[in-house]
Short mmCIF file of C-alpha atoms in Angstrom, two decimals:
data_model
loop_
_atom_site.label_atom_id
_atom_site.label_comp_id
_atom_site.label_asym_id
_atom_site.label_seq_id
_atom_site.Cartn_x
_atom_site.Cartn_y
_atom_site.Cartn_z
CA UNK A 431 2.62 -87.11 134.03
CA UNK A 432 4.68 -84.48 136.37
CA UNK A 433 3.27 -80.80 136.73
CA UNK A 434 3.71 -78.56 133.63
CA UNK A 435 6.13 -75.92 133.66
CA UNK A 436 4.80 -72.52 133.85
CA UNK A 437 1.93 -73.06 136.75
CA UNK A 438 3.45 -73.06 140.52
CA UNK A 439 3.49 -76.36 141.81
CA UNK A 440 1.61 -77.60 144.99
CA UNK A 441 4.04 -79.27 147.39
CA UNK A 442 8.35 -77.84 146.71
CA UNK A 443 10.05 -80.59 147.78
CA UNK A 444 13.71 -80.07 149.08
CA UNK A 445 16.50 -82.71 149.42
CA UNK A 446 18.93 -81.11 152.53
CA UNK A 447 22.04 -81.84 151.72
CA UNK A 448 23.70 -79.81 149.37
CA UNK A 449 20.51 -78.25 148.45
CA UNK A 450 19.92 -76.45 152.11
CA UNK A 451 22.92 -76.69 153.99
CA UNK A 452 26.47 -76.62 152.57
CA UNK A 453 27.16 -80.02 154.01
CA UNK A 454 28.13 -82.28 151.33
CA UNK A 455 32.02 -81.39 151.37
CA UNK A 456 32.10 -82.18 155.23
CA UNK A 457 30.26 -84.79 155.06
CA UNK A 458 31.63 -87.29 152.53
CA UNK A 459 35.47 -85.73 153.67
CA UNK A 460 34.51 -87.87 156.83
CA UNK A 461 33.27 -90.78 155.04
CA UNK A 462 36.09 -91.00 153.29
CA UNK A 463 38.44 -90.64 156.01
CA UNK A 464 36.43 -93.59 157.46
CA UNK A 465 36.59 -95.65 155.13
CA UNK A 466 40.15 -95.34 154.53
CA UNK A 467 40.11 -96.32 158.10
CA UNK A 468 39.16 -99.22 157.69
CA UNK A 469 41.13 -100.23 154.69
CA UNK A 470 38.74 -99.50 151.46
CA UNK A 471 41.21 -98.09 149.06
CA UNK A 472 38.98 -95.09 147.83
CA UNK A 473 39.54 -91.39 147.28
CA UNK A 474 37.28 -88.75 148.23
CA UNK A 475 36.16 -87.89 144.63
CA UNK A 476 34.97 -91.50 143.67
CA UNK A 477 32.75 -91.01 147.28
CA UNK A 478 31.31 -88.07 145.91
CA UNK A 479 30.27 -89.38 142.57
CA UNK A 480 29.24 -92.62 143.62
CA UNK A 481 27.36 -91.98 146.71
CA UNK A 482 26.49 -88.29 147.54
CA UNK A 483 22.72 -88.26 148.28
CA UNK A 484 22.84 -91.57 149.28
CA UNK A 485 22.05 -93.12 152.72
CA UNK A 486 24.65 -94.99 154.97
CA UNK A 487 23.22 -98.29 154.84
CA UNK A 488 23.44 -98.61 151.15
CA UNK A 489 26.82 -97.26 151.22
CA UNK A 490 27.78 -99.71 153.40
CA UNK A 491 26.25 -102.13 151.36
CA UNK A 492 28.20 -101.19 148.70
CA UNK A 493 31.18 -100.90 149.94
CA UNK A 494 30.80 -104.56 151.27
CA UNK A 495 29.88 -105.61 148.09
CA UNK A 496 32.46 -103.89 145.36
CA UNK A 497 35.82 -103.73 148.18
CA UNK A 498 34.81 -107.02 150.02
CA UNK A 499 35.69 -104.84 153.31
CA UNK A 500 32.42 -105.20 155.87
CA UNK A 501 32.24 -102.21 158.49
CA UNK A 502 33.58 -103.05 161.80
CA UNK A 503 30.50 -102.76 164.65
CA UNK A 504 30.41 -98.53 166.00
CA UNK A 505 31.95 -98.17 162.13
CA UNK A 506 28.74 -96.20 161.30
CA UNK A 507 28.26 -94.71 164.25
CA UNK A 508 31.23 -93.16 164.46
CA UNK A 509 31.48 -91.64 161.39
CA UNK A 510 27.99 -89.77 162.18
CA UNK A 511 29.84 -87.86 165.12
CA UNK A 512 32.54 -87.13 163.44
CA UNK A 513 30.19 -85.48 161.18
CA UNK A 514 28.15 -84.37 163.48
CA UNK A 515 30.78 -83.05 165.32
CA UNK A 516 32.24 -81.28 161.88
CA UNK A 517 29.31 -79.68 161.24
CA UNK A 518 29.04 -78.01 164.68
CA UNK A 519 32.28 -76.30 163.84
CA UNK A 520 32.25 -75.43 160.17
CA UNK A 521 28.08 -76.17 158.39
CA UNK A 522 26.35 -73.16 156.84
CA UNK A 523 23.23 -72.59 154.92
CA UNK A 524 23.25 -71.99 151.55
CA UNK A 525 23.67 -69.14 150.84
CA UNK A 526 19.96 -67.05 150.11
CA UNK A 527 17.70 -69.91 150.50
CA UNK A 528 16.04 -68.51 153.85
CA UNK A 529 14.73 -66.08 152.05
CA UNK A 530 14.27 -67.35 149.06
CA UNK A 531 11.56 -70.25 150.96
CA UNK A 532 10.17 -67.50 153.07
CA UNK A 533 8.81 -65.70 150.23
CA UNK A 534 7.22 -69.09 148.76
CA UNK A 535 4.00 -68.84 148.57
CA UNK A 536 3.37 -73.11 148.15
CA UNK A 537 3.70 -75.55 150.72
CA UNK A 538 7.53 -77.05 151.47
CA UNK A 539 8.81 -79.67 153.45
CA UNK A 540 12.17 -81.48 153.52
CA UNK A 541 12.86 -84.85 152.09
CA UNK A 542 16.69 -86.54 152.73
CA UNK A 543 18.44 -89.39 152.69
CA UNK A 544 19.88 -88.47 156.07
CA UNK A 545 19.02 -90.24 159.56
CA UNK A 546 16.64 -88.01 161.87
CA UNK A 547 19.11 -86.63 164.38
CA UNK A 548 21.59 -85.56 161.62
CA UNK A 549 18.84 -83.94 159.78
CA UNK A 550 17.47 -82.39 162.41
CA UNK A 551 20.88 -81.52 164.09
CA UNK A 552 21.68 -79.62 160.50
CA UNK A 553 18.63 -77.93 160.05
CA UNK A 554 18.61 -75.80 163.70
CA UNK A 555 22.65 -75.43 163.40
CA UNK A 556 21.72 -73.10 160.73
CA UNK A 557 18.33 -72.10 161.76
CA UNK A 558 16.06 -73.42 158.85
CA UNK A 559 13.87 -76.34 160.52
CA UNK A 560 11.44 -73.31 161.43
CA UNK A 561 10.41 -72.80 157.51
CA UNK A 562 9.10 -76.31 157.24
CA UNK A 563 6.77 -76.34 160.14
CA UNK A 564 8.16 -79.55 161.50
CA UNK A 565 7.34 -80.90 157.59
CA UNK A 566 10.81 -83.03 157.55
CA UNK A 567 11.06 -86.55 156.62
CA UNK A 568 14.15 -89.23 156.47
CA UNK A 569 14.58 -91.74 154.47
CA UNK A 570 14.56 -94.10 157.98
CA UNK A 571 10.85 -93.76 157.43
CA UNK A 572 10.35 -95.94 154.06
CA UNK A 573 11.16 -99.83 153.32
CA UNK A 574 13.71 -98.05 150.67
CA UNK A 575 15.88 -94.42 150.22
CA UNK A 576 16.68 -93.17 146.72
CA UNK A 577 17.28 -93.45 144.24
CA UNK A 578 13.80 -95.46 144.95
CA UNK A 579 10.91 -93.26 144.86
CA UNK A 580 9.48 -94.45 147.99
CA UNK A 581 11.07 -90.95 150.05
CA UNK A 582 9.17 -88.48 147.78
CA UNK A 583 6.21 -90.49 147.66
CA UNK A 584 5.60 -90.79 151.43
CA UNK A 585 6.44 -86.98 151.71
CA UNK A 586 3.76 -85.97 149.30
CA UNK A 587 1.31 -88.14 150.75
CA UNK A 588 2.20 -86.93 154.46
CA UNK A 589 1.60 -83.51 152.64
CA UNK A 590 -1.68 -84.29 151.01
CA UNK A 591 -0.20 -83.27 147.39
CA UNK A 592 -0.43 -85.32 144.32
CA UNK A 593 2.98 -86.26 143.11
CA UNK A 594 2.26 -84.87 139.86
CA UNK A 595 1.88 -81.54 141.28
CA UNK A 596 4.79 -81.69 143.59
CA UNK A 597 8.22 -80.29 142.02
CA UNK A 598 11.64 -81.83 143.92
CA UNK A 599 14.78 -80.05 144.18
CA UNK A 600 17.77 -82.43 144.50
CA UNK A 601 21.70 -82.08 143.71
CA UNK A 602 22.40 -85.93 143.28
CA UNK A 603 22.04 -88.12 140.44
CA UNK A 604 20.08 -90.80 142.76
CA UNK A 605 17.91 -87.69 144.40
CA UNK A 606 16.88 -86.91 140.55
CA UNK A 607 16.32 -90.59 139.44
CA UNK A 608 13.67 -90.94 142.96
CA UNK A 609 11.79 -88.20 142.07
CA UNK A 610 11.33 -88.94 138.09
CA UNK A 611 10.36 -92.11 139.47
CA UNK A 612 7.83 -90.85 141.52
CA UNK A 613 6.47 -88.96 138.89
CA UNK A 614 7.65 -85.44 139.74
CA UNK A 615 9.28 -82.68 138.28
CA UNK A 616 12.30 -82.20 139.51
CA UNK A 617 14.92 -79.37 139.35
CA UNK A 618 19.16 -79.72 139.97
CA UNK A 619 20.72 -77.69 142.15
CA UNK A 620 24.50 -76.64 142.02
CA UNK A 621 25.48 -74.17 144.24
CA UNK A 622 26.57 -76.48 147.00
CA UNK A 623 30.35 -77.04 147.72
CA UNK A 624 30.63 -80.03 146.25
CA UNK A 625 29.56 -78.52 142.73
CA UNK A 626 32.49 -76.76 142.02
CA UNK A 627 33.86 -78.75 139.35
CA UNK A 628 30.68 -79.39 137.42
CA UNK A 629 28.29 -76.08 137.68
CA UNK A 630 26.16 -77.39 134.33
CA UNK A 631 25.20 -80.13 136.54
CA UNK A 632 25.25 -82.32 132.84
CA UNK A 633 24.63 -85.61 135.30
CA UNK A 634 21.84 -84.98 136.78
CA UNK A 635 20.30 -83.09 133.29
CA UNK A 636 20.78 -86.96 132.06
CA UNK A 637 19.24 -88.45 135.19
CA UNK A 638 15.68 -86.58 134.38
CA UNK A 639 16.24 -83.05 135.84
CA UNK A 640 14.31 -80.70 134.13
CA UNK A 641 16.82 -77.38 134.56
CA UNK A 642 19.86 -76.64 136.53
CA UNK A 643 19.77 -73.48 139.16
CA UNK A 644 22.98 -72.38 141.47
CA UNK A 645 21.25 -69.56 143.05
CA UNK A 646 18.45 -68.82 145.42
CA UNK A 647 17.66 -65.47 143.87
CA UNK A 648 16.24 -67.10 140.84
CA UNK A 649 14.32 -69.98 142.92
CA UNK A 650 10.66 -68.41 142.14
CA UNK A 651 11.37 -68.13 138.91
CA UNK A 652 12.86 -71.78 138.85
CA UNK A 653 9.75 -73.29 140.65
CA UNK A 654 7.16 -71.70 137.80
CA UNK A 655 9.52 -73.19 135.09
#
């Protein structure tokens, strides 16, 4: 059973992108100019809805599977500098969430579907990695990423938290189904970029979010429930 609402949970749990950096609208605007690369007949709407929060290599999987198109070797690779190299120019935090984690008073790390050196490259671009204390885990560290549970289970245990008491906040529909999964409460967030057409978030209410948020101000208030 996941933490009831109304007590302050133990371990926050925070997805990165889209949920701490504004990255999500750079990021899969370079996947899908990649992929259109390399012949896959997709637009960048159906890469948002189908694999935002996800990591590469089950994109790619996916993308061998359902366009029969297999990524030619550097494929990957490149596409992480172009994003890496989009990001130097244009990423920003969200806006208020410095604060807004500063004046926590429960342990937070960082739990992503991104490789290390992206996650950690986004992080100091916008000067959060100091509020988790070096408290930042990739999905390169588990046998599987989300929407498996295996992420959020390996954070709380690095964190010594029960996953009951441990409350995610994610902005993708597999983010929400890994931490229901892991048996956590989990909360949607919609104030990234990417959420502009959708602020109700109704998705991930069906995946198993408990309550949608779009702004930082009201994140204490969101954490007690």
């Amino acid at each position: 059973m996941t933490g009831n609402a109304g007590t302050a949970p133990a371990l926050v749990i925070f997805d990165c992108d889209g949920v701490l950096v504004d990255s999500e609208p750079l990021s899969l605007a370079c996947l899908t100019a990649g992929l259109n690369r390399i012949g896959v007949p997709i637009d960048l709407e159906t890469v948002r809805s189908r694999f935002a929060g996800t990591s590469m290599p089950s994109i790619m999987g996916h993308i061998e599977r359902d366009y029969g198109v297999a990524a030619p070797a550097g494929f990957v690779d490149d596409v992480k500098a172009e994003t890496l190299a989009t990001f130097d120019r244009e990423l920003k935090a969200l806006n208020g969430v410095a604060g807004a984690i500063r004046a926590l008073s429960v342990p937070v790390c960082v739990a992503s579907s991104s490789d290390p050196v992206r996650l950690r490259h986004s992080l100091t671009l916008t000067g959060l990695l100091p509020l988790f204390s070096g408290n930042v885990f990739s999905s390169t560290q588990v046998p599987r990423g989300k929407p498996h549970p295996d992420l959020f289970l390996f954070a709380a245990e690095r964190m010594g938290a029960a996953p009951a008491a441990c409350l995610v906040i994610e902005d993708s529909v597999p983010g929400v189904t890994a931490a229901v999964a892991a048996g956590m409460r989990v909360v949607g967030f919609t104030g990234g970029g990417h959420w502009g057409h959708d602020p109700e978030g109704a998705d991930l209410l069906r995946a198993g979010a408990a309550t949608i948020f779009s702004d930082y101000s009201n994140l204490s208030k969101v954490i007690t429930g």
